[in-house]
mmCIF file of C-alpha atoms in Angstrom:
data_model
loop_
_atom_site.group_PDB
_atom_site.id
_atom_site.type_symbol
_atom_site.label_atom_id
_atom_site.label_comp_id
_atom_site.label_asym_id
_atom_site.label_seq_id
_atom_site.Cartn_x
_atom_site.Cartn_y
_atom_site.Cartn_z
ATOM 1 C CA MET O 1 -7.101 8.584 -3.136
ATOM 2 C CA ALA O 2 -9.969 11.064 -3.098
ATOM 3 C CA PRO O 3 -13.314 10.088 -4.618
ATOM 4 C CA THR O 4 -13.947 11.340 -8.144
ATOM 5 C CA THR O 5 -17.208 12.573 -9.626
ATOM 6 C CA GLU O 6 -17.514 9.480 -11.827
ATOM 7 C CA ALA O 7 -20.355 7.234 -10.699
ATOM 8 C CA ALA O 8 -19.234 3.688 -9.942
ATOM 9 C CA ILE O 9 -22.693 2.518 -8.847
ATOM 10 C CA GLU O 10 -26.065 4.071 -9.639
ATOM 11 C CA PHE O 11 -29.505 3.125 -8.333
ATOM 12 C CA ALA O 12 -32.449 4.763 -10.086
ATOM 13 C CA SER O 13 -35.899 4.178 -8.518
ATOM 14 C CA VAL O 14 -35.021 0.591 -7.570
ATOM 15 C CA SER O 15 -37.588 -1.603 -5.825
ATOM 16 C CA LYS O 16 -37.273 -5.225 -4.767
ATOM 17 C CA TYR O 17 -39.998 -7.573 -3.493
ATOM 18 C CA PHE O 18 -40.047 -10.937 -1.761
ATOM 19 C CA GLY O 19 -43.548 -12.072 -2.608
ATOM 20 C CA ASP O 20 -45.813 -9.150 -1.730
ATOM 21 C CA ALA O 21 -43.348 -7.667 0.771
ATOM 22 C CA ALA O 22 -41.346 -4.657 -0.424
ATOM 23 C CA VAL O 23 -37.743 -5.102 0.727
ATOM 24 C CA LEU O 24 -36.409 -2.099 -1.211
ATOM 25 C CA SER O 25 -38.672 0.819 -2.084
ATOM 26 C CA ASP O 26 -37.753 3.419 -4.706
ATOM 27 C CA ILE O 27 -34.012 3.509 -3.971
ATOM 28 C CA THR O 28 -32.140 6.259 -5.788
ATOM 29 C CA LEU O 29 -28.459 6.545 -4.934
ATOM 30 C CA SER O 30 -25.231 7.382 -6.754
ATOM 31 C CA ILE O 31 -21.866 6.205 -5.398
ATOM 32 C CA ALA O 32 -18.796 7.881 -6.857
ATOM 33 C CA ALA O 33 -15.683 5.997 -7.892
ATOM 34 C CA GLY O 34 -13.315 5.817 -4.931
ATOM 35 C CA GLU O 35 -16.053 6.581 -2.421
ATOM 36 C CA ARG O 36 -16.312 4.467 0.735
ATOM 37 C CA THR O 37 -19.997 4.108 1.537
ATOM 38 C CA VAL O 38 -21.215 2.457 4.723
ATOM 39 C CA ILE O 39 -24.856 1.355 4.872
ATOM 40 C CA CYS O 40 -26.366 1.112 8.337
ATOM 41 C CA GLY O 41 -29.775 0.747 9.912
ATOM 42 C CA PRO O 42 -31.872 -1.654 11.975
ATOM 43 C CA SER O 43 -32.235 -5.340 11.171
ATOM 44 C CA GLY O 44 -34.660 -5.879 8.305
ATOM 45 C CA ALA O 45 -33.999 -2.463 6.767
ATOM 46 C CA GLY O 46 -32.959 -3.975 3.407
ATOM 47 C CA LYS O 47 -29.231 -3.279 3.738
ATOM 48 C CA SER O 48 -27.937 -6.697 2.686
ATOM 49 C CA THR O 49 -30.515 -6.964 -0.090
ATOM 50 C CA LEU O 50 -29.356 -3.607 -1.450
ATOM 51 C CA ILE O 51 -25.727 -4.647 -1.572
ATOM 52 C CA ARG O 52 -26.546 -8.042 -3.104
ATOM 53 C CA CYS O 53 -28.483 -6.353 -5.913
ATOM 54 C CA ILE O 54 -25.310 -4.565 -7.003
ATOM 55 C CA ASN O 55 -23.696 -7.725 -8.364
ATOM 56 C CA GLY O 56 -26.896 -9.546 -9.259
ATOM 57 C CA LEU O 57 -27.010 -11.976 -6.335
ATOM 58 C CA GLU O 58 -30.518 -10.602 -5.802
ATOM 59 C CA GLN O 59 -32.647 -9.436 -8.714
ATOM 60 C CA HIS O 60 -34.605 -6.216 -8.402
ATOM 61 C CA GLN O 61 -38.030 -5.920 -10.019
ATOM 62 C CA HIS O 62 -38.232 -2.192 -10.781
ATOM 63 C CA GLY O 63 -35.799 0.565 -11.618
ATOM 64 C CA THR O 64 -32.228 0.473 -12.904
ATOM 65 C CA ILE O 65 -28.865 -0.375 -11.376
ATOM 66 C CA ARG O 66 -25.690 0.503 -13.253
ATOM 67 C CA VAL O 67 -22.211 -0.675 -12.227
ATOM 68 C CA SER O 68 -19.195 0.829 -13.989
ATOM 69 C CA GLY O 69 -21.564 1.947 -16.738
ATOM 70 C CA GLU O 70 -23.138 -1.508 -17.227
ATOM 71 C CA THR O 71 -26.822 -2.013 -16.525
ATOM 72 C CA VAL O 72 -27.310 -4.954 -14.172
ATOM 73 C CA THR O 73 -29.752 -7.466 -15.684
ATOM 74 C CA ARG O 74 -30.395 -11.191 -15.421
ATOM 75 C CA ALA O 75 -28.484 -11.775 -18.680
ATOM 76 C CA ALA O 76 -25.350 -13.878 -18.258
ATOM 77 C CA ALA O 77 -23.233 -11.400 -20.223
ATOM 78 C CA SER O 78 -24.336 -8.535 -17.975
ATOM 79 C CA LEU O 79 -23.563 -10.484 -14.806
ATOM 80 C CA ARG O 80 -20.134 -11.549 -16.097
ATOM 81 C CA HIS O 81 -19.270 -7.938 -16.924
ATOM 82 C CA VAL O 82 -20.426 -6.637 -13.555
ATOM 83 C CA ARG O 83 -18.804 -9.379 -11.494
ATOM 84 C CA ALA O 84 -15.502 -8.871 -13.302
ATOM 85 C CA HIS O 85 -15.348 -5.446 -11.629
ATOM 86 C CA VAL O 86 -16.924 -6.284 -8.264
ATOM 87 C CA GLY O 87 -15.462 -8.249 -5.364
ATOM 88 C CA MET O 88 -17.654 -9.531 -2.525
ATOM 89 C CA VAL O 89 -16.942 -10.397 1.098
ATOM 90 C CA PHE O 90 -19.838 -12.237 2.713
ATOM 91 C CA GLN O 91 -21.126 -12.551 6.282
ATOM 92 C CA GLY O 92 -19.985 -16.175 6.269
ATOM 93 C CA PHE O 93 -16.522 -16.734 4.896
ATOM 94 C CA ASN O 94 -17.635 -18.975 1.979
ATOM 95 C CA LEU O 95 -14.175 -20.495 1.590
ATOM 96 C CA PHE O 96 -13.850 -23.857 -0.167
ATOM 97 C CA PRO O 97 -13.101 -26.254 2.713
ATOM 98 C CA HIS O 98 -11.267 -28.776 0.503
ATOM 99 C CA MET O 99 -8.853 -26.147 -0.840
ATOM 100 C CA THR O 100 -5.861 -24.580 0.857
ATOM 101 C CA VAL O 101 -5.780 -20.861 1.540
ATOM 102 C CA LEU O 102 -3.599 -20.337 -1.522
ATOM 103 C CA GLU O 103 -5.922 -22.410 -3.707
ATOM 104 C CA ASN O 104 -8.937 -20.465 -2.441
ATOM 105 C CA CYS O 105 -7.237 -17.228 -3.462
ATOM 106 C CA THR O 106 -6.007 -18.362 -6.877
ATOM 107 C CA VAL O 107 -8.902 -20.408 -8.271
ATOM 108 C CA ALA O 108 -10.886 -17.399 -9.550
ATOM 109 C CA PRO O 109 -7.961 -15.488 -11.129
ATOM 110 C CA ARG O 110 -6.813 -18.668 -12.870
ATOM 111 C CA THR O 111 -10.232 -19.777 -14.141
ATOM 112 C CA ALA O 112 -11.987 -16.442 -14.738
ATOM 113 C CA LEU O 113 -9.016 -14.303 -15.780
ATOM 114 C CA GLY O 114 -6.781 -16.997 -17.255
ATOM 115 C CA LEU O 115 -3.899 -15.946 -15.023
ATOM 116 C CA PRO O 116 -0.967 -18.401 -15.111
ATOM 117 C CA ARG O 117 -0.488 -20.278 -11.850
ATOM 118 C CA PRO O 118 2.841 -18.597 -10.885
ATOM 119 C CA GLU O 119 1.387 -15.119 -11.418
ATOM 120 C CA ALA O 120 -1.818 -15.964 -9.556
ATOM 121 C CA GLU O 121 0.129 -17.420 -6.648
ATOM 122 C CA ALA O 122 2.472 -14.424 -6.464
ATOM 123 C CA ARG O 123 -0.533 -12.084 -6.375
ATOM 124 C CA ALA O 124 -2.203 -14.182 -3.687
ATOM 125 C CA GLN O 125 0.917 -14.320 -1.526
ATOM 126 C CA ALA O 126 1.300 -10.542 -1.705
ATOM 127 C CA LEU O 127 -2.320 -10.025 -0.674
ATOM 128 C CA LEU O 128 -2.106 -12.563 2.143
ATOM 129 C CA GLU O 129 0.793 -10.509 3.479
ATOM 130 C CA ARG O 130 -1.346 -7.408 3.043
ATOM 131 C CA VAL O 131 -4.029 -8.871 5.345
ATOM 132 C CA ASP O 132 -1.355 -10.008 7.817
ATOM 133 C CA LEU O 133 -1.494 -13.726 6.988
ATOM 134 C CA PRO O 134 1.980 -14.454 5.598
ATOM 135 C CA GLY O 135 2.992 -18.093 5.439
ATOM 136 C CA LEU O 136 -0.515 -19.519 5.825
ATOM 137 C CA GLY O 137 -1.098 -20.376 2.167
ATOM 138 C CA GLY O 138 -0.745 -24.100 2.760
ATOM 139 C CA ARG O 139 -3.344 -24.312 5.530
ATOM 140 C CA TYR O 140 -6.980 -25.296 5.127
ATOM 141 C CA PRO O 141 -9.882 -23.115 6.337
ATOM 142 C CA SER O 142 -10.599 -25.527 9.203
ATOM 143 C CA GLN O 143 -7.108 -24.813 10.558
ATOM 144 C CA LEU O 144 -7.785 -21.066 10.851
ATOM 145 C CA SER O 145 -9.679 -18.902 13.307
ATOM 146 C CA GLY O 146 -12.813 -17.113 12.170
ATOM 147 C CA GLY O 147 -10.955 -13.821 11.926
ATOM 148 C CA GLN O 148 -8.230 -15.418 9.830
ATOM 149 C CA GLN O 149 -10.812 -17.017 7.540
ATOM 150 C CA GLN O 150 -12.498 -13.672 6.961
ATOM 151 C CA ARG O 151 -9.152 -12.049 6.161
ATOM 152 C CA VAL O 152 -8.506 -14.858 3.669
ATOM 153 C CA ALA O 153 -11.913 -14.070 2.142
ATOM 154 C CA ILE O 154 -10.867 -10.431 1.815
ATOM 155 C CA ALA O 155 -7.580 -11.418 0.149
ATOM 156 C CA ARG O 156 -9.482 -13.764 -2.179
ATOM 157 C CA ALA O 157 -11.766 -10.941 -3.297
ATOM 158 C CA LEU O 158 -8.791 -8.642 -3.873
ATOM 159 C CA CYS O 159 -7.024 -11.255 -6.004
ATOM 160 C CA MET O 160 -9.483 -10.416 -8.784
ATOM 161 C CA GLN O 161 -8.311 -6.780 -8.610
ATOM 162 C CA PRO O 162 -11.873 -5.422 -8.453
ATOM 163 C CA ARG O 163 -12.744 -1.774 -8.940
ATOM 164 C CA ILE O 164 -15.513 -2.160 -6.348
ATOM 165 C CA LEU O 165 -15.450 -4.108 -3.087
ATOM 166 C CA LEU O 166 -18.719 -5.065 -1.383
ATOM 167 C CA LEU O 167 -18.666 -6.127 2.267
ATOM 168 C CA ASP O 168 -21.873 -7.573 3.693
ATOM 169 C CA GLU O 169 -21.640 -7.421 7.503
ATOM 170 C CA PRO O 170 -18.098 -8.853 7.406
ATOM 171 C CA THR O 171 -17.836 -9.280 11.192
ATOM 172 C CA SER O 172 -21.302 -10.635 12.034
ATOM 173 C CA ALA O 173 -20.136 -14.282 12.095
ATOM 174 C CA LEU O 174 -17.107 -13.589 14.296
ATOM 175 C CA ASP O 175 -16.503 -13.959 17.999
ATOM 176 C CA PRO O 176 -16.169 -10.526 19.642
ATOM 177 C CA GLU O 177 -12.393 -10.799 20.150
ATOM 178 C CA MET O 178 -11.876 -11.387 16.412
ATOM 179 C CA VAL O 179 -13.942 -8.449 15.196
ATOM 180 C CA GLN O 180 -11.299 -5.759 15.602
ATOM 181 C CA GLU O 181 -8.624 -7.556 13.583
ATOM 182 C CA VAL O 182 -10.956 -7.797 10.599
ATOM 183 C CA LEU O 183 -12.128 -4.178 10.926
ATOM 184 C CA ASP O 184 -8.522 -2.982 11.108
ATOM 185 C CA THR O 185 -7.715 -4.998 7.977
ATOM 186 C CA ILE O 186 -10.575 -3.383 6.053
ATOM 187 C CA VAL O 187 -9.606 0.133 7.136
ATOM 188 C CA GLY O 188 -6.050 -0.673 6.034
ATOM 189 C CA LEU O 189 -7.280 -1.158 2.457
ATOM 190 C CA THR O 190 -8.403 2.439 2.011
ATOM 191 C CA ASP O 191 -5.133 3.452 0.350
ATOM 192 C CA LEU O 192 -5.977 1.161 -2.582
ATOM 193 C CA GLY O 193 -8.526 3.739 -3.743
ATOM 194 C CA MET O 194 -11.260 1.187 -4.475
ATOM 195 C CA THR O 195 -14.921 2.009 -4.310
ATOM 196 C CA MET O 196 -16.139 0.281 -1.144
ATOM 197 C CA VAL O 197 -19.705 -0.418 -0.035
ATOM 198 C CA CYS O 198 -20.021 -1.952 3.406
ATOM 199 C CA VAL O 199 -23.036 -3.040 5.440
ATOM 200 C CA THR O 200 -22.230 -3.035 9.153
ATOM 201 C CA HIS O 201 -23.644 -2.607 12.639
ATOM 202 C CA GLU O 202 -20.251 -1.432 13.936
ATOM 203 C CA MET O 203 -20.769 2.306 14.196
ATOM 204 C CA SER O 204 -17.277 3.214 15.405
ATOM 205 C CA PHE O 205 -15.936 1.327 12.386
ATOM 206 C CA ALA O 206 -18.347 3.222 10.129
ATOM 207 C CA ARG O 207 -16.852 6.498 11.361
ATOM 208 C CA ARG O 208 -13.343 5.266 10.560
ATOM 209 C CA LEU O 209 -14.051 3.797 7.141
ATOM 210 C CA ALA O 210 -16.772 5.840 5.501
ATOM 211 C CA THR O 211 -16.517 8.918 3.389
ATOM 212 C CA ARG O 212 -20.304 8.675 3.267
ATOM 213 C CA LEU O 213 -22.975 7.096 5.438
ATOM 214 C CA VAL O 214 -26.350 5.822 4.229
ATOM 215 C CA PHE O 215 -29.024 5.143 6.861
ATOM 216 C CA MET O 216 -31.849 2.818 5.813
ATOM 217 C CA ASP O 217 -35.115 1.792 7.426
ATOM 218 C CA GLU O 218 -38.004 -0.300 6.086
ATOM 219 C CA GLY O 219 -36.425 -0.628 2.642
ATOM 220 C CA ARG O 220 -35.895 3.100 2.121
ATOM 221 C CA ILE O 221 -32.986 5.508 2.364
ATOM 222 C CA VAL O 222 -33.858 7.829 5.238
ATOM 223 C CA GLU O 223 -30.730 9.944 5.384
ATOM 224 C CA THR O 224 -27.320 10.117 3.713
ATOM 225 C CA GLY O 225 -24.249 12.292 4.113
ATOM 226 C CA PRO O 226 -20.776 12.511 5.685
ATOM 227 C CA PRO O 227 -20.444 10.348 8.812
ATOM 228 C CA ALA O 228 -19.784 13.302 11.114
ATOM 229 C CA ALA O 229 -22.978 15.011 9.981
ATOM 230 C CA LEU O 230 -25.180 11.953 10.491
ATOM 231 C CA PHE O 231 -23.656 10.914 13.784
ATOM 232 C CA ASP O 232 -23.368 14.351 15.340
ATOM 233 C CA ALA O 233 -26.378 16.146 13.871
ATOM 234 C CA PRO O 234 -28.901 13.627 12.488
ATOM 235 C CA ARG O 235 -31.808 15.383 10.788
ATOM 236 C CA SER O 236 -34.432 12.620 10.800
ATOM 237 C CA ALA O 237 -36.252 11.506 13.930
ATOM 238 C CA ARG O 238 -35.753 7.878 12.850
ATOM 239 C CA LEU O 239 -31.963 8.181 12.779
ATOM 240 C CA GLN O 240 -32.020 10.071 16.080
ATOM 241 C CA ARG O 241 -33.904 7.160 17.683
ATOM 242 C CA PHE O 242 -31.561 4.604 16.134
ATOM 243 C CA LEU O 243 -28.435 6.350 17.422
ATOM 244 C CA GLY O 244 -30.057 6.969 20.798
ATOM 245 C CA ARG O 245 -30.701 3.248 21.255
ATOM 246 C CA LEU O 246 -27.118 2.430 20.344
ATOM 247 C CA GLN O 247 -25.815 4.917 22.896
ATOM 248 C CA ALA O 248 -28.134 3.510 25.545
ATOM 249 C CA ARG O 249 -26.665 0.007 25.260
ATOM 250 C CA PRO O 250 -24.377 -1.000 28.144
#
């Protein structure tokens, strides 16, 4: 599904502070519905803070963020509206350890959407198959590998049928041999046509997933555009240095 011109997420002059330290500085960015945006940059650039501001997990101090036409505020009604449209996959898996895989995937649709148990379980089973975990619904998180747990977390987010999926460094907590299975799973979701915003350090994955790349440094957007343009012909000296250091790694 090709991106449309409708804005799914809009940042207008957004700034965020932790104490006196500016973590985000004057961010202005529009993400179209259906667009797959990958945010990259050095550690401490503000990438995870940016993505967490989208669904109100972090509160910005200045500017405006709109998600599916709703202005994100601290008000409970605003957060409910936004989070009804936004799924989130965290760095850590954040699964409930005392619940089975199936229970982890169905608790939100049943409680937040009022979905009957049979319908919620059928949806969860279909999505567990989608992430290549058929037949594991009765297991507990402790019985799964890290890669399997993260794929359960992806299925859990999809069970709410979000319009927007946020992924905050989804492979950072994984052993190296488990990274590829999770990245392949995420790339396999592109046919769903969701708006996706992903923070990652995996640059080859960024090339595969993104329709658009956003490079950040020191809380600011330095450069944005199609992945091929930024990787092959970066305009800013800062992005050139960043890519050069990645290429120099053994």
